[in-house]
Coordinates of C-alpha atoms in Angstrom, one line a residue:
X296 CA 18.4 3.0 12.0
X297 CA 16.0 0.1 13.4
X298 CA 12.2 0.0 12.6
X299 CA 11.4 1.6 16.0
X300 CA 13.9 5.1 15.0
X301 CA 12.6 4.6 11.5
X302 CA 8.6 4.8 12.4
X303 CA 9.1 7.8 15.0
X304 CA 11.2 9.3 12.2
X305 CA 8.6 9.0 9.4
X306 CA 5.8 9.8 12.8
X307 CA 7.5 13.2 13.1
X308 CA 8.0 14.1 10.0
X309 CA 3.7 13.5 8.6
X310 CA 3.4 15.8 11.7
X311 CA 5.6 18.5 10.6
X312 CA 4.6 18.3 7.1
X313 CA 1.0 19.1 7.7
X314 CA 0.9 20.7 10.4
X315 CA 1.8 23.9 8.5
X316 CA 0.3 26.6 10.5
X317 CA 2.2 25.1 13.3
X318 CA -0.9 24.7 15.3
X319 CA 0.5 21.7 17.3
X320 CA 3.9 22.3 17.2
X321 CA 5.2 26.0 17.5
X322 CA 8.4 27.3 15.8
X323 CA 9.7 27.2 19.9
X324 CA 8.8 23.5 19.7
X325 CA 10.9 22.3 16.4
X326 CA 13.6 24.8 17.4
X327 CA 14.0 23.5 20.7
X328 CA 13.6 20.0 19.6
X329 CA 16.0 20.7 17.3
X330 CA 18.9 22.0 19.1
X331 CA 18.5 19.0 22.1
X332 CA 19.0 16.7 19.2
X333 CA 22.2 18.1 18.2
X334 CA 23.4 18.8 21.8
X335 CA 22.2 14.3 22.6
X336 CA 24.1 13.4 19.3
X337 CA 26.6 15.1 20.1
X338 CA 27.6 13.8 23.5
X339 CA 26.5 10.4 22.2
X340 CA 28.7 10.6 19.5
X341 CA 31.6 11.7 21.4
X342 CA 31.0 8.4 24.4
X343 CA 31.1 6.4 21.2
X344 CA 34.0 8.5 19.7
X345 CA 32.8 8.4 16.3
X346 CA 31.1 11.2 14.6
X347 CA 27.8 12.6 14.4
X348 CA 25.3 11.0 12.4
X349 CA 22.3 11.9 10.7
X350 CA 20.4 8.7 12.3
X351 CA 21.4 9.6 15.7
X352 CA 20.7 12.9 15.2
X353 CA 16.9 12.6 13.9
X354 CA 16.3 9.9 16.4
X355 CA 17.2 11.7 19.6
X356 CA 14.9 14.1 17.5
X357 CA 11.7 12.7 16.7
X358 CA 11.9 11.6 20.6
X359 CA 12.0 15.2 21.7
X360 CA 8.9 15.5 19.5
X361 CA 7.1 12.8 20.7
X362 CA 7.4 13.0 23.9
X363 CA 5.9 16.7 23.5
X364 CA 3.1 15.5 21.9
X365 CA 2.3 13.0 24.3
X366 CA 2.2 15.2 27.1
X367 CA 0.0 17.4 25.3
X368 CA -2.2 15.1 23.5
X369 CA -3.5 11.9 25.7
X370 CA -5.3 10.5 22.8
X371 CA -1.6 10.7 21.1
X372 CA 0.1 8.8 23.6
X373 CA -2.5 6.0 23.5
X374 CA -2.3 5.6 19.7
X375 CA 1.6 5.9 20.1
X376 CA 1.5 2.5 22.9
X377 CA -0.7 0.2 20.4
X378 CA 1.9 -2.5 19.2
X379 CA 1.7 -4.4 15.9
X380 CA 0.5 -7.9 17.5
X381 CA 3.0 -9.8 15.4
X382 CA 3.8 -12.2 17.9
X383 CA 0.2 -13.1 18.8
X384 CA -0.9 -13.7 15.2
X385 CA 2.3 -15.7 14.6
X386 CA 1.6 -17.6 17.9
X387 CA -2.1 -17.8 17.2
X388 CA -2.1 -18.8 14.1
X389 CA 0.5 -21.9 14.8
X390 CA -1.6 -23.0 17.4
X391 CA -4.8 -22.6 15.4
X392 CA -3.3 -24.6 12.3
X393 CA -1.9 -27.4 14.3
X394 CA -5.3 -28.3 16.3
X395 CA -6.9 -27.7 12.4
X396 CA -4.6 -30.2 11.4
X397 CA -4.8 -32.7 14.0
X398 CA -8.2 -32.6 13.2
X399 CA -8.4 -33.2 9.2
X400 CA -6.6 -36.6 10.1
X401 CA -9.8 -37.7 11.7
X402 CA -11.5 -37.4 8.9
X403 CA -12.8 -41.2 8.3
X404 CA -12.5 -44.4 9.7
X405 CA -10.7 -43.5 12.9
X406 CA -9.0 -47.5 12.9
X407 CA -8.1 -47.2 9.0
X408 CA -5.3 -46.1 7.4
X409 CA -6.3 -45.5 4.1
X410 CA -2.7 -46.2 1.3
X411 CA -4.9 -43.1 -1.0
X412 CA -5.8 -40.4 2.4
X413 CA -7.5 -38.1 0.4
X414 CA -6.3 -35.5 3.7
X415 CA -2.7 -36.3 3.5
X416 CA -2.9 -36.9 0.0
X417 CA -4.0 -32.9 -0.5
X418 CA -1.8 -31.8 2.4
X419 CA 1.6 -33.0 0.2
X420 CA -0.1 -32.2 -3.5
X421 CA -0.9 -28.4 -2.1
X422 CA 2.8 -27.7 -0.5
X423 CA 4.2 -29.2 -3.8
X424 CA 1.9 -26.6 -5.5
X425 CA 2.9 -23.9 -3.2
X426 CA 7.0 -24.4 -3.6
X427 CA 6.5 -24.5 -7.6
X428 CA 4.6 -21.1 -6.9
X429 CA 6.9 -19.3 -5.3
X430 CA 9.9 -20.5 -7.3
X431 CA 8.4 -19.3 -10.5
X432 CA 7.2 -16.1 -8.3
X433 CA 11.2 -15.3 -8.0
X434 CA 11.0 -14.7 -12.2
X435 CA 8.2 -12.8 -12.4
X436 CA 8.9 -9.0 -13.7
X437 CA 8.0 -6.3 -11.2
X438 CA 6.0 -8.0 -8.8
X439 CA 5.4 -6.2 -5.7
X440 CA 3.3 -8.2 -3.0
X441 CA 3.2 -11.5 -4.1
X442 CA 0.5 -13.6 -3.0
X443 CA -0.5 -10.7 -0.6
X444 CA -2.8 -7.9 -1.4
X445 CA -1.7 -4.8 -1.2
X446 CA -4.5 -4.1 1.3
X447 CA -3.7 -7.3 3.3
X448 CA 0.2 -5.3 3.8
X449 CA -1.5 -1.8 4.5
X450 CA -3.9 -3.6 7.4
X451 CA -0.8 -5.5 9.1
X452 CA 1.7 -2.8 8.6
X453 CA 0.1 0.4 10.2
X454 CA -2.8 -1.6 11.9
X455 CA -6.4 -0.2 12.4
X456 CA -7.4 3.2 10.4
X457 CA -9.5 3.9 13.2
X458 CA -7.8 7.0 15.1
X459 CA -8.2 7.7 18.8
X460 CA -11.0 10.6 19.6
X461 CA -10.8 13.9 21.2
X462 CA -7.6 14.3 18.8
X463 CA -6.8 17.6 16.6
X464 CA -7.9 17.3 13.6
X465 CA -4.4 18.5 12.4
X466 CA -2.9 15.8 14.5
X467 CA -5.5 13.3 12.9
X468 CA -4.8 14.2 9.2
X469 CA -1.0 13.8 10.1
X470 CA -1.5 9.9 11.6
X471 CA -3.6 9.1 8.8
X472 CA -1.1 10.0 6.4
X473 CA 1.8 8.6 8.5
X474 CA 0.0 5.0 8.6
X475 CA -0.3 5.5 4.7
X476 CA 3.5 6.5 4.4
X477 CA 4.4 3.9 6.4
X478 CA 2.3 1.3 4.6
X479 CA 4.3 1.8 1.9
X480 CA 7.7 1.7 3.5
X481 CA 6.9 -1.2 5.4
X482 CA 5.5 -3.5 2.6
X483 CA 8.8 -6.0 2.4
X484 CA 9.0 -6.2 6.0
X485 CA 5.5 -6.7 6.5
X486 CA 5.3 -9.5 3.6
X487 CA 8.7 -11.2 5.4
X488 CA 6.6 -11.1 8.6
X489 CA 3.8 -12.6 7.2
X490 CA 5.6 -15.1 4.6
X491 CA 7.1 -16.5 8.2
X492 CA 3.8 -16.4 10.0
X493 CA 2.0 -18.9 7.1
X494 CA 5.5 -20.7 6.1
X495 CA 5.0 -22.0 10.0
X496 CA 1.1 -22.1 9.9
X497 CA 1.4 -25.0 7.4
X498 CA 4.5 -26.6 9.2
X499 CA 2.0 -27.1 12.1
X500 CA -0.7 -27.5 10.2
X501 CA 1.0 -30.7 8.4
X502 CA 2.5 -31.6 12.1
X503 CA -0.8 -31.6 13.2
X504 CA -2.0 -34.1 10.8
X505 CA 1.1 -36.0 11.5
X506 CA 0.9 -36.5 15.6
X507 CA -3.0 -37.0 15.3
X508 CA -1.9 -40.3 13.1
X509 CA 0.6 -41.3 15.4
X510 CA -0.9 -40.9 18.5
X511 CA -4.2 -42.7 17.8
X512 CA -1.7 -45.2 16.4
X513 CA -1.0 -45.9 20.5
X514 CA -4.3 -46.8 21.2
X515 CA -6.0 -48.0 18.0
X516 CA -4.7 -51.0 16.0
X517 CA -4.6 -49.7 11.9
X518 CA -6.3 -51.6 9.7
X519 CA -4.2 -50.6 6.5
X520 CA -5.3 -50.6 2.9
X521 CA -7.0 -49.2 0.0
X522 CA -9.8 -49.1 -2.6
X523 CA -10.3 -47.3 -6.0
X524 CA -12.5 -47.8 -8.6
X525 CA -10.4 -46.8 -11.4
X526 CA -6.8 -47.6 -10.3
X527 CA -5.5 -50.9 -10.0
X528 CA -2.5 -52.6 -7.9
X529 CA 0.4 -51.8 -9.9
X530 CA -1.0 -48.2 -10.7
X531 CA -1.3 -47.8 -6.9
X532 CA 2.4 -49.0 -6.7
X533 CA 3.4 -46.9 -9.2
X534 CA 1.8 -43.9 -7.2
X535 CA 3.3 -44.8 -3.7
X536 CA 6.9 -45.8 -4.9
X537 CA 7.2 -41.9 -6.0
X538 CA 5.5 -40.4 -2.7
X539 CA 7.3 -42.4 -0.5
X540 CA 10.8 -42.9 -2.2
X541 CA 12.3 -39.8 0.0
X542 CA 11.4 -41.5 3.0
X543 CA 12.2 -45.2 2.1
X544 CA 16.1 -43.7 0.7
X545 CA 16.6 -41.5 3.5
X546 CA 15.3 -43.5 6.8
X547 CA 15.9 -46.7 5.5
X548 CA 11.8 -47.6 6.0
X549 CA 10.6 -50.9 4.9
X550 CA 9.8 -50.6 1.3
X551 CA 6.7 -52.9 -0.5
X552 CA 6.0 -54.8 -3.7
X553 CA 3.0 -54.3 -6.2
X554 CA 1.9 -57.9 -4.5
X555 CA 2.0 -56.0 -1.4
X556 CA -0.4 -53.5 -2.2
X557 CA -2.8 -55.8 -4.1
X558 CA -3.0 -58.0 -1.1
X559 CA -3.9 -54.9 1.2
X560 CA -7.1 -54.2 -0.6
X561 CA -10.0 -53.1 1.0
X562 CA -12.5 -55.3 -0.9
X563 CA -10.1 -58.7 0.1
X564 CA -10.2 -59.8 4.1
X565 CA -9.4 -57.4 5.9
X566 CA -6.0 -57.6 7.3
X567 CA -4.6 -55.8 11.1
X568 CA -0.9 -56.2 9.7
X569 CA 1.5 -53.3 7.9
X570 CA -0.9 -50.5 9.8
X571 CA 2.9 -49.6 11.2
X572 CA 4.6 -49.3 8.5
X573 CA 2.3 -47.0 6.2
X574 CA 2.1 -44.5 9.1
X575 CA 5.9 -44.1 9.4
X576 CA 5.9 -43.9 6.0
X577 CA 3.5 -41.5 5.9
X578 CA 4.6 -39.4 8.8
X579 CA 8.0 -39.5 7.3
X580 CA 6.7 -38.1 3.8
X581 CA 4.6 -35.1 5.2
X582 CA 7.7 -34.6 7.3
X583 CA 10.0 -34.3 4.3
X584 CA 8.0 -32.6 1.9
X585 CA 5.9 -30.4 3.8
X586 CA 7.0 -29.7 7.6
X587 CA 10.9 -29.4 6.9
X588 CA 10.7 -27.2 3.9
X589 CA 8.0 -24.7 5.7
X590 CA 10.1 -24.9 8.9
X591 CA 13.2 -23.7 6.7
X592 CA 10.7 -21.3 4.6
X593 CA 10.0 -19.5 7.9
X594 CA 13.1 -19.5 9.1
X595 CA 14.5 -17.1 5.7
X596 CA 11.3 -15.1 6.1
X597 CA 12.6 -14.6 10.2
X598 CA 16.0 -13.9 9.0
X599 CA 14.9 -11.5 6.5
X600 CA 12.0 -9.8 8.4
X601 CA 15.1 -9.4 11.6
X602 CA 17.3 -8.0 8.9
X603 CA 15.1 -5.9 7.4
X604 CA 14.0 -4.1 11.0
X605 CA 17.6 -3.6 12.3
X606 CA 18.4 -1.8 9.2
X607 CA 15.6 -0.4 8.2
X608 CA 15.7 1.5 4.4
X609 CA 14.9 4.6 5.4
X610 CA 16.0 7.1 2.5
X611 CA 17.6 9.8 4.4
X612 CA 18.2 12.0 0.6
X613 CA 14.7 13.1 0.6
X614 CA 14.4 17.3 1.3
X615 CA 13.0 16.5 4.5
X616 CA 15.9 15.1 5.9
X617 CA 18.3 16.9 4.0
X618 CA 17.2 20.2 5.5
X619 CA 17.7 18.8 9.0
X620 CA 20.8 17.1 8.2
X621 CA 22.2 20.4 7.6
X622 CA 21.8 21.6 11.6
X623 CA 24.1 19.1 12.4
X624 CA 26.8 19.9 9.4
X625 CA 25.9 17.1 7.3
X626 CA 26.2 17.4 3.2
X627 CA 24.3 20.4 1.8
X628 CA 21.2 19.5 -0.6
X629 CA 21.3 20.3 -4.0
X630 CA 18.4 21.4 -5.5
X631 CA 18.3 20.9 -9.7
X632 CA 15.8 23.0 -11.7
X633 CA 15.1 22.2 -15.4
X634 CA 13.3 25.1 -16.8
X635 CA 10.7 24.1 -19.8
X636 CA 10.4 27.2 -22.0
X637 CA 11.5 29.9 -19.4
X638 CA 14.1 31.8 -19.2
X639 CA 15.5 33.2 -16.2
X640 CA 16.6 37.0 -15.5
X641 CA 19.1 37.8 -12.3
X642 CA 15.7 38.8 -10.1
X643 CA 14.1 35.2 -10.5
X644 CA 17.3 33.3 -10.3
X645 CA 18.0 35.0 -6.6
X646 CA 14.6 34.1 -5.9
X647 CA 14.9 30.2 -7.3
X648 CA 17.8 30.3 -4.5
X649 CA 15.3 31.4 -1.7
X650 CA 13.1 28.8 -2.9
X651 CA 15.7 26.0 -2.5
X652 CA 16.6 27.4 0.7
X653 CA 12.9 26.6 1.6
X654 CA 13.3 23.2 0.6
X655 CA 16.6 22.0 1.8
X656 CA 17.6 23.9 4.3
X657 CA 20.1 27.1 4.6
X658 CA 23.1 25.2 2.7
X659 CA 21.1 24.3 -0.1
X660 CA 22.9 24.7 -3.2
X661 CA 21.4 25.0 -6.5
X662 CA 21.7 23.8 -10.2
X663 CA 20.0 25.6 -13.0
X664 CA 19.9 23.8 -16.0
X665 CA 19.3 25.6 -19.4
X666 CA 15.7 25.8 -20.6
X667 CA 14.6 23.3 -22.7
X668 CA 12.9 25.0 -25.6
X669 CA 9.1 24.9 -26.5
X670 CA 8.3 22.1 -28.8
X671 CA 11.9 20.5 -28.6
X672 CA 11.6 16.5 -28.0
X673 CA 12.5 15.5 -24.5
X674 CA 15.9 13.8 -25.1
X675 CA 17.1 16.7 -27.5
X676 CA 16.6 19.1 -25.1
X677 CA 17.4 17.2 -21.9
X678 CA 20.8 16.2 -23.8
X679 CA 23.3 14.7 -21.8
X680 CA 21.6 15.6 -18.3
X681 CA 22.5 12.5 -16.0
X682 CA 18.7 12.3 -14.5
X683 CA 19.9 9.6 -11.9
X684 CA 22.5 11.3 -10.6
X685 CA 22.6 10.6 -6.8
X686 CA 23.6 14.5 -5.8
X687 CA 21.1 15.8 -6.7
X688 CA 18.9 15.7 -3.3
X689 CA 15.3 17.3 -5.4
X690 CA 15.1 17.9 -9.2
X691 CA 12.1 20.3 -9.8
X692 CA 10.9 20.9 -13.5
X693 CA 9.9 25.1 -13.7
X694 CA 7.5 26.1 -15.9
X695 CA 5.6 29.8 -16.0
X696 CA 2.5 30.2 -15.1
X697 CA 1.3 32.3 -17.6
X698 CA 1.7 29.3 -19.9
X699 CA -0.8 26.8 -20.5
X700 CA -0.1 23.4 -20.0
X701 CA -0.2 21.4 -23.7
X702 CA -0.4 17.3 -23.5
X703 CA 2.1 17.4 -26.7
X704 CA 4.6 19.7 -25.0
X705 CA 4.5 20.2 -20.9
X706 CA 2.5 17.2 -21.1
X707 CA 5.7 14.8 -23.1
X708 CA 8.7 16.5 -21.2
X709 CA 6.6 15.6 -17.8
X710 CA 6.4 11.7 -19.0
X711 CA 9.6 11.6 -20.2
X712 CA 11.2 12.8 -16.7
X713 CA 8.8 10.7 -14.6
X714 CA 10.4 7.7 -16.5
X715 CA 14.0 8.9 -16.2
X716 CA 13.9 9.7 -12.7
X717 CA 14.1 7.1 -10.1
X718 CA 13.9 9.7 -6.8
X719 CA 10.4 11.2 -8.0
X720 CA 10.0 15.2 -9.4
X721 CA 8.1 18.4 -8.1
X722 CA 6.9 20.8 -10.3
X723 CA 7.6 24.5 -9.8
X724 CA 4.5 26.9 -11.3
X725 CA 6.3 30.4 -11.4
X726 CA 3.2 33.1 -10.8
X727 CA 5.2 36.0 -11.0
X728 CA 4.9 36.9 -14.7
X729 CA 0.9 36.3 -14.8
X730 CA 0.9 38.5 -11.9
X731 CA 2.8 41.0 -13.3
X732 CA 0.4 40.7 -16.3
X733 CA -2.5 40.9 -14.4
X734 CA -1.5 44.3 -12.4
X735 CA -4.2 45.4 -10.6
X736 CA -7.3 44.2 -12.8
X737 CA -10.6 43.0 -10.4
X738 CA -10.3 39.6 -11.2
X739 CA -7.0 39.3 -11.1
X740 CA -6.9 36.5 -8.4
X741 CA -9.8 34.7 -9.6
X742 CA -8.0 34.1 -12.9
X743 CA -5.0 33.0 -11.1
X744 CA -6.2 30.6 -9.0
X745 CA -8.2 29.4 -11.8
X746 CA -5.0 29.2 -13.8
X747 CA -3.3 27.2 -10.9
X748 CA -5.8 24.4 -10.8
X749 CA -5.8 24.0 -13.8
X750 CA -2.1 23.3 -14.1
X751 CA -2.5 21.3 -10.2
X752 CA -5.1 19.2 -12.3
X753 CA -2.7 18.8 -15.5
X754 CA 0.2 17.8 -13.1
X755 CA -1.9 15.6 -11.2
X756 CA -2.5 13.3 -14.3
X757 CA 0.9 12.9 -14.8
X758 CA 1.4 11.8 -10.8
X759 CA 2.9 14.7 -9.8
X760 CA 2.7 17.6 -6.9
X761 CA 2.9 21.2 -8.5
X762 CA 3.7 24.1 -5.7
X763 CA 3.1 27.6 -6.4
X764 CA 6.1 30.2 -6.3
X765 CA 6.4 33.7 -6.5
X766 CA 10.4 34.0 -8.1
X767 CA 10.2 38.1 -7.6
X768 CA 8.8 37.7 -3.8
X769 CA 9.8 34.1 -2.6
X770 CA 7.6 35.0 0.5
X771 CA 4.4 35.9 -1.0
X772 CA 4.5 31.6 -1.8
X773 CA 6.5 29.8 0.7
X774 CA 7.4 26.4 0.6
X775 CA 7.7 24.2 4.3
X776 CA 8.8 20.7 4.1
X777 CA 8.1 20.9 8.1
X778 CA 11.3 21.4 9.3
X779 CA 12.4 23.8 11.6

């Protein structure tokens, strides 16, 4: 799945998700959207002769969709034809950096060339600084962005938050979520993106600096030399034997002696000879240490960005795609429920089955753990419960409603899950027992919906979603994941 199949993908399936009244897209819609997919797979699958995918499946999909949308929503299609502009910043950007940098060289005495350019000087110093960076970047624990801001990623990956007018507000809550969503999925590719786009900025910045030298060399003789007021000739030596040694051992350039440099002192008579060679060697320095090395940066970031956007790591094991996967035969989900201090009869178990059918799909399969009792540290009462186990498509913790959430208890088995599980949790609040309880009594609702924010609230701390069931009446609280 490429970045294009990927985007439409994630497009659809913010659209689905909150459009849960189905105000945009009726059951007709998603059912008919669905079953085109499957017949376009199909036949594409079987002109390939291989089998019917998932990807293929989902993207013939989501193009259904979209293309419904469109035709409905004019505003849509508009926001749905903007592109990234990745090629016009990179282009930009190049251009912009290599007029900057033919321009920094004019800095000074335009018939000078000055052994200590405090331009070309800082233009080596800086990409030194900036290779050190990122190789000590590469051991730095659980970094995520780099150099990069996490907002500086958000901006170039889903582009402007302004949405188009004269839009459903249904339709505008599901873009801004999807540019969110998609901020987030994005991030490396947007970072190897930009890594490329500055990795070539400085190349042309530093070639900038580089042709401005030489080509005023064409109609301006150099008068080379130097002046300090704390350094003297050999320390200047010193100084220009390590910068230039690359260049004088790898082009063979004419190399110079500390009476060499003491002779080309500004404060002695001027001379007009050796402009030559301290441009080449200059020239040959910035292009060893600076333009090469960026040039070869970019190049890894292209590679990786190109990579990245053929393949794009789209987890398909979410619910979402689970429950669509199983139209087409793909693997049933498997929905795992760890119960904290609740016991299951036979009526709720049936309905923790509806509910998984809600969530993945009508193959759903599920997997009741035993309850972990009240009080009982996480890790005793988890015991050896493989938390990472890839089969398990959703793991939801259940807890009763009627209970009330304790920081020492709900709130400890919540933190230890969150650390142990790599593919996220959602929290199940059973109502059925408080409603039961309740009966009939006036403020009966009042009390339960207080009740349920408070535990939303509790759950919310700890980074989770909690969703409301009903295990006696699975309808009375459905669950959509947007799906058809």
């Amino acid at each position: 799945m490429n970045e294009q199949v990927a985007s439409d993908v994630v497009l659809v399936r913010a659209i689905e998700t909150t459009d849960r009244k189905h105000e945009i897209l009726s059951d007709d819609d998603r059912m008919y959207a669905s079953r085109s997919a499957k017949e376009l797979a199909e036949w594409q699958a079987a002109d390939s002769k291989s089998a019917v995918t998932a990807d293929h499946f989902l993207q013939q999909r989501s193009e259904q969709i979209l293309k419904r949308l469109a035709e409905r929503t004019p505003a849509f299609a508009a926001f749905r034809q903007r592109g990234a502009g990745w090629s016009g910043l990179t282009i930009g950007l190049a251009l912009a950096a290599l007029l900057i940098g033919a321009g920094v060289d004019r800095i000074g005495d335009p018939h000078r060339v000055d052994l200590l350019s405090a331009p070309l000087l800082a233009i080596i110093a800086w990409n030194l600084l900036v290779y050190l960076i990122l190789l000590a970047w590469l051991f730095v624990p659980g970094h995520k962005t780099g150099w990069a801001s996490e907002a500086m990623l958000r901006r170039l990956s889903a582009g402007a938050a302004a949405l188009p007018r004269k839009m459903p507000s249904v339709l505008s809550a599901a873009l801004t979520d999807f540019m969110a969503e998609w901020a987030r999925l994005s991030g490396k590719l947007t970072h190897a993106r930009l890594a490329r786009t500055m990795h070539l900025a400085a190349a042309m910045f530093a070639a900038g600096a580089v042709l401005s030298l030489l080509a005023r060399g064409l109609l301006t003789q150099y008068r080379a030399g130097w002046e300090s007021t704390f350094l003297d000739g050999a320390q200047v030596h010193q100084i220009l034997s390590v910068l230039f040694a690359p260049a004088v051992g790898l082009f063979g350039l004419q190399g110079f002696t500390v009476a060499d440099i003491d002779a080309l002192r500004f404060t002695q008579t001027p001379s007009a000879s050796g402009g030559k060679q301290w441009v080449l060697l200059y020239a040959a320095t910035i292009a060893l240490l600076v333009i090469l090395p960026r040039l070869v940066l970019a190049a890894v970031a292209h590679w990786r960005a190109r990579s990245i956007a053929a393949s794009f790591p789209l987890d398909l094991e979410q619910p979402y795609f689970r429950k669509l996967s199983g139209k087409i035969g793909g693997v049933p989900g498997v929905l795992r429920v760890l119960p904290y201090s609740f016991t299951l009869d036979e009526a709720r178990d049936k309905g923790l089955a509806a509910v998984a059918t809600m969530l993945l799909g009508e193959q759903a399969r599920l997997m009741l753990r035993p309850s972990s009792a009240y009080g009982d540290e996480p890790q005793d009462a988890l015991g050896d419960t493989r938390l990472d186990d890839p089969a398990n498509s959703m793991t939801a913790v259940l807890f009763n409603l009627a209970a009330t959430p304790e920081t020492e208890n709900h709130g400890a088995f919540l933190e230890h899950l969150v650390r142990a599980s790599p593919r996220g949790l959602v929290v199940l609040l059973d109502e059925s027992s408080l409603v039961e309880r309740m009966g009939s009594q006036l403020d009966a609702k009042r009390r339960i919906d207080e009740r349920i924010a408070l535990w939303q609230q509790f759950c919310g701390h700890h980074q989770l979603q909690a969703r409301v069931v009903n295990l006696l009446d699975a309808q009375a609280r459905p669950l959509e994941q947007g799906a058809a």
